[in-house]
mmCIF file of C-alpha atoms and ligand atoms in Angstrom:
data_model
loop_
_atom_site.group_PDB
_atom_site.id
_atom_site.type_symbol
_atom_site.label_atom_id
_atom_site.label_comp_id
_atom_site.label_asym_id
_atom_site.label_seq_id
_atom_site.Cartn_x
_atom_site.Cartn_y
_atom_site.Cartn_z
ATOM 1 C CA MET A 1 -168.156 38.226 273.871
ATOM 2 C CA LEU A 2 -164.661 36.639 273.723
ATOM 3 C CA TYR A 3 -163.476 39.269 275.732
ATOM 4 C CA GLU A 4 -165.952 38.964 278.410
ATOM 5 C CA ALA A 5 -165.648 35.240 278.565
ATOM 6 C CA LEU A 6 -161.916 35.690 278.999
ATOM 7 C CA PHE A 7 -162.390 38.272 281.672
ATOM 8 C CA ASN A 8 -165.100 36.355 283.768
ATOM 9 C CA SER A 9 -162.705 33.226 283.887
ATOM 10 C CA SER A 10 -159.853 35.317 285.341
ATOM 11 C CA ALA A 11 -159.122 37.331 288.615
ATOM 12 C CA PRO A 12 -161.532 40.054 289.744
ATOM 13 C CA PRO A 13 -160.868 43.557 288.425
ATOM 14 C CA VAL A 14 -158.402 45.772 290.405
ATOM 15 C CA PRO A 15 -157.910 49.728 290.786
ATOM 16 C CA VAL A 16 -155.138 51.101 288.996
ATOM 17 C CA PRO A 17 -152.652 51.638 291.812
ATOM 18 C CA SER A 18 -150.789 54.800 292.890
ATOM 19 C CA GLY A 19 -147.024 54.699 292.234
ATOM 20 C CA ARG A 20 -143.990 56.556 293.766
ATOM 21 C CA ALA A 21 -143.907 59.618 291.635
ATOM 22 C CA TYR A 22 -147.849 59.509 291.030
ATOM 23 C CA ARG A 23 -150.869 59.096 292.770
ATOM 24 C CA ILE A 24 -154.451 58.312 291.639
ATOM 25 C CA ASP A 25 -157.079 60.849 292.893
ATOM 26 C CA SER A 26 -160.067 59.371 291.623
ATOM 27 C CA PRO A 27 -162.146 56.929 293.579
ATOM 28 C CA PRO A 28 -160.939 53.322 292.813
ATOM 29 C CA GLU A 29 -164.191 52.125 291.116
ATOM 30 C CA ASN A 30 -163.384 54.794 288.408
ATOM 31 C CA GLY A 31 -160.631 52.636 287.171
ATOM 32 C CA LEU A 32 -161.216 48.943 287.808
ATOM 33 C CA VAL A 33 -159.376 46.939 285.282
ATOM 34 C CA THR A 34 -157.621 43.673 284.677
ATOM 35 C CA ARG A 35 -154.342 42.949 286.409
ATOM 36 C CA GLU A 36 -152.471 43.033 283.165
ATOM 37 C CA LEU A 37 -153.923 46.729 282.337
ATOM 38 C CA ALA A 38 -153.360 47.842 285.891
ATOM 39 C CA GLY A 39 -149.688 46.602 285.621
ATOM 40 C CA GLU A 40 -149.146 48.256 282.279
ATOM 41 C CA LEU A 41 -150.612 51.554 283.384
ATOM 42 C CA ARG A 42 -148.363 51.475 286.634
ATOM 43 C CA ARG A 43 -145.324 51.008 284.741
ATOM 44 C CA VAL A 44 -146.039 53.845 282.074
ATOM 45 C CA LEU A 45 -147.493 56.301 284.482
ATOM 46 C CA GLU A 46 -144.377 56.051 286.670
ATOM 47 C CA ARG A 47 -142.111 56.527 283.630
ATOM 48 C CA PHE A 48 -144.225 59.496 282.502
ATOM 49 C CA ALA A 49 -143.966 61.129 286.308
ATOM 50 C CA VAL A 50 -140.367 60.592 286.696
ATOM 51 C CA ASP A 51 -139.416 61.983 282.997
ATOM 52 C CA ALA A 52 -141.691 65.036 283.757
ATOM 53 C CA GLY A 53 -139.703 65.652 287.086
ATOM 54 C CA PHE A 54 -142.118 64.304 289.787
ATOM 55 C CA SER A 55 -141.029 62.353 292.539
ATOM 56 C CA GLU A 56 -142.255 60.639 295.863
ATOM 57 C CA SER A 57 -142.287 63.978 297.738
ATOM 58 C CA ASN A 58 -143.965 65.987 294.729
ATOM 59 C CA PRO A 59 -146.129 63.298 292.917
ATOM 60 C CA VAL A 60 -148.210 64.098 290.078
ATOM 61 C CA ALA A 61 -152.188 63.291 290.350
ATOM 62 C CA PHE A 62 -154.260 61.286 287.707
ATOM 63 C CA PHE A 63 -158.013 61.278 287.609
ATOM 64 C CA PHE A 64 -159.818 58.307 286.048
ATOM 65 C CA LYS A 65 -163.605 58.103 285.186
ATOM 66 C CA PRO A 66 -165.422 54.832 284.189
ATOM 67 C CA GLY A 67 -166.017 53.952 280.782
ATOM 68 C CA VAL A 68 -169.167 51.802 279.670
ATOM 69 C CA VAL A 69 -168.688 50.517 276.111
ATOM 70 C CA GLY A 70 -166.219 48.129 274.267
ATOM 71 C CA HIS A 71 -163.075 47.113 276.088
ATOM 72 C CA HIS A 72 -164.572 48.753 279.281
ATOM 73 C CA LYS A 73 -167.247 46.101 279.885
ATOM 74 C CA CYS A 74 -164.645 43.571 280.629
ATOM 75 C CA GLY A 75 -162.113 45.829 282.434
ATOM 76 C CA ARG A 76 -159.534 45.877 279.592
ATOM 77 C CA ALA A 77 -159.851 49.771 279.192
ATOM 78 C CA ALA A 78 -159.266 52.743 281.173
ATOM 79 C CA ASP A 79 -159.973 56.504 280.738
ATOM 80 C CA ILE A 80 -157.685 59.218 282.105
ATOM 81 C CA TYR A 81 -159.736 62.605 282.355
ATOM 82 C CA ALA A 82 -157.078 64.823 284.323
ATOM 83 C CA VAL A 83 -153.364 65.039 284.942
ATOM 84 C CA GLY A 84 -151.750 67.394 287.431
ATOM 85 C CA GLY A 85 -155.422 68.706 288.541
ATOM 86 C CA ILE A 86 -156.216 69.824 285.043
ATOM 87 C CA GLY A 87 -158.491 68.318 282.504
ATOM 88 C CA LEU A 88 -157.189 66.768 279.357
ATOM 89 C CA ASP A 89 -159.545 69.138 277.367
ATOM 90 C CA ARG A 90 -157.893 72.148 278.925
ATOM 91 C CA TRP A 91 -154.406 70.775 278.260
ATOM 92 C CA LYS A 92 -155.361 70.329 274.597
ATOM 93 C CA GLU A 93 -156.858 73.973 274.477
ATOM 94 C CA ARG A 94 -153.541 75.373 275.935
ATOM 95 C CA TRP A 95 -151.616 73.164 273.384
ATOM 96 C CA ASP A 96 -153.530 74.644 270.549
ATOM 97 C CA ARG A 97 -153.373 78.345 271.601
ATOM 98 C CA ALA A 98 -149.434 77.563 272.162
ATOM 99 C CA LEU A 99 -148.883 76.202 268.461
ATOM 100 C CA ALA A 100 -151.214 78.962 267.041
ATOM 101 C CA HIS A 101 -148.902 81.458 268.716
ATOM 102 C CA ALA A 102 -145.906 79.584 267.449
ATOM 103 C CA SER A 103 -147.282 79.640 263.869
ATOM 104 C CA ARG A 104 -147.552 83.388 264.177
ATOM 105 C CA ALA A 105 -143.900 84.057 265.127
ATOM 106 C CA PRO A 106 -141.911 85.414 262.382
ATOM 107 C CA GLU A 107 -138.665 83.569 262.986
ATOM 108 C CA ALA A 108 -138.110 79.923 262.781
ATOM 109 C CA GLU A 109 -136.059 79.893 265.901
ATOM 110 C CA GLU A 110 -138.902 81.633 267.828
ATOM 111 C CA LYS A 111 -141.442 79.042 266.661
ATOM 112 C CA ARG A 112 -139.166 76.237 267.643
ATOM 113 C CA ARG A 113 -138.659 77.931 271.061
ATOM 114 C CA ILE A 114 -142.399 78.382 271.628
ATOM 115 C CA THR A 115 -143.280 74.803 270.562
ATOM 116 C CA HIS A 116 -140.267 73.202 272.731
ATOM 117 C CA VAL A 117 -141.552 75.182 275.977
ATOM 118 C CA GLU A 118 -145.008 73.791 275.479
ATOM 119 C CA GLN A 119 -143.793 70.171 274.918
ATOM 120 C CA LYS A 120 -141.771 70.533 278.207
ATOM 121 C CA ASN A 121 -144.683 72.092 280.247
ATOM 122 C CA ASN A 122 -147.882 70.537 278.795
ATOM 123 C CA LEU A 123 -148.491 67.491 280.973
ATOM 124 C CA GLY A 124 -151.632 66.439 278.787
ATOM 125 C CA TRP A 125 -149.367 66.115 275.723
ATOM 126 C CA ARG A 126 -146.511 64.683 277.796
ATOM 127 C CA LEU A 127 -148.856 62.062 279.041
ATOM 128 C CA TYR A 128 -150.437 61.131 275.679
ATOM 129 C CA LYS A 129 -146.803 60.731 273.993
ATOM 130 C CA ALA A 130 -145.706 58.632 277.158
ATOM 131 C CA LEU A 131 -148.635 56.350 276.569
ATOM 132 C CA GLN A 132 -147.851 56.150 272.903
ATOM 133 C CA LEU A 133 -144.259 55.536 273.114
ATOM 134 C CA TYR A 134 -143.981 53.451 276.246
ATOM 135 C CA GLY A 135 -147.375 51.542 276.425
ATOM 136 C CA ARG A 136 -148.087 48.019 274.995
ATOM 137 C CA TRP A 137 -151.870 48.367 274.078
ATOM 138 C CA ALA A 138 -154.255 46.189 272.432
ATOM 139 C CA ARG A 139 -154.544 46.010 268.684
ATOM 140 C CA PRO A 140 -157.602 43.924 267.734
ATOM 141 C CA ASP A 141 -157.866 42.394 264.449
ATOM 142 C CA GLY A 142 -159.170 44.792 261.987
ATOM 143 C CA TYR A 143 -158.953 47.695 264.430
ATOM 144 C CA PRO A 144 -156.548 50.454 265.162
ATOM 145 C CA LEU A 145 -154.151 50.277 268.256
ATOM 146 C CA GLN A 146 -156.261 51.167 271.264
ATOM 147 C CA LEU A 147 -154.921 54.523 272.207
ATOM 148 C CA PHE A 148 -157.247 57.447 271.578
ATOM 149 C CA GLY A 149 -157.147 61.053 272.857
ATOM 150 C CA PRO A 150 -157.292 64.711 271.988
ATOM 151 C CA TRP A 151 -153.934 64.366 270.086
ATOM 152 C CA THR A 152 -154.597 61.087 268.195
ATOM 153 C CA ARG A 153 -155.163 62.914 264.772
ATOM 154 C CA THR A 154 -151.864 64.896 264.966
ATOM 155 C CA GLU A 155 -149.458 62.621 266.968
ATOM 156 C CA GLY A 156 -151.029 59.213 265.801
ATOM 157 C CA PRO A 157 -150.922 56.295 266.101
ATOM 158 C CA TRP A 158 -154.202 56.215 264.126
ATOM 159 C CA THR A 159 -154.088 59.909 262.559
ATOM 160 C CA CYS A 160 -157.163 59.067 260.362
ATOM 161 C CA ILE A 161 -159.406 58.815 263.452
ATOM 162 C CA SER A 162 -162.997 59.952 262.518
ATOM 163 C CA ASP A 163 -164.358 63.287 263.587
ATOM 164 C CA PRO A 164 -167.101 61.551 265.866
ATOM 165 C CA LEU A 165 -164.358 59.264 267.467
ATOM 166 C CA LEU A 166 -162.052 62.226 268.006
ATOM 167 C CA ARG A 167 -164.708 64.190 269.384
ATOM 168 C CA ALA A 168 -165.762 61.563 271.763
ATOM 169 C CA HIS A 169 -162.076 61.519 273.120
ATOM 170 C CA ARG A 170 -161.667 65.282 273.164
ATOM 171 C CA ASP A 171 -161.561 65.396 277.068
ATOM 172 C CA HIS A 172 -159.887 62.028 278.004
ATOM 173 C CA VAL A 173 -157.136 59.448 276.866
ATOM 174 C CA HIS A 174 -158.613 55.990 276.315
ATOM 175 C CA VAL A 175 -156.156 53.005 276.452
ATOM 176 C CA ALA A 176 -157.100 49.266 276.383
ATOM 177 C CA LYS A 177 -155.014 46.037 276.783
HETATM 178 ZN ZN1 LIG B 1 -162.545 54.711 277.027
#
């Protein structure tokens, strides 16, 4: 209720804007958020895109879908479902396959090489890490930092995420501010 009251008293929600090295492919209404969250996402998504080698002439695409519960009700949350035209669930499957492959490699050096190649090329994992490293997300009293996605249990910040909550975020990344 407090969040909704704050939101109702402030400016109307805005779509997350496209940047220079990235663009938003989803309809604007899929990611209507507070100006504060739009600005934070604009900053972090641009940094992710540039770090990953994208540019104005070769931007990376994101796809949002609307959420309904919790922070979504007041525009303080956003859900990213795809990056580079590929769903987060598929990026995570690819990640799991690569790490399983690495775990079977007999040499430590080969394990490191396979993992390193995947860390470089897996845009889903890279997006999650960029949101984790560069984003300033909400941490409501008594709740964990509001960044959840397919990698939360292994990469943090909330490594003790429950099975149901992890399943609920198997195909997207949720951030709130
Ligand atoms: Zn969400």
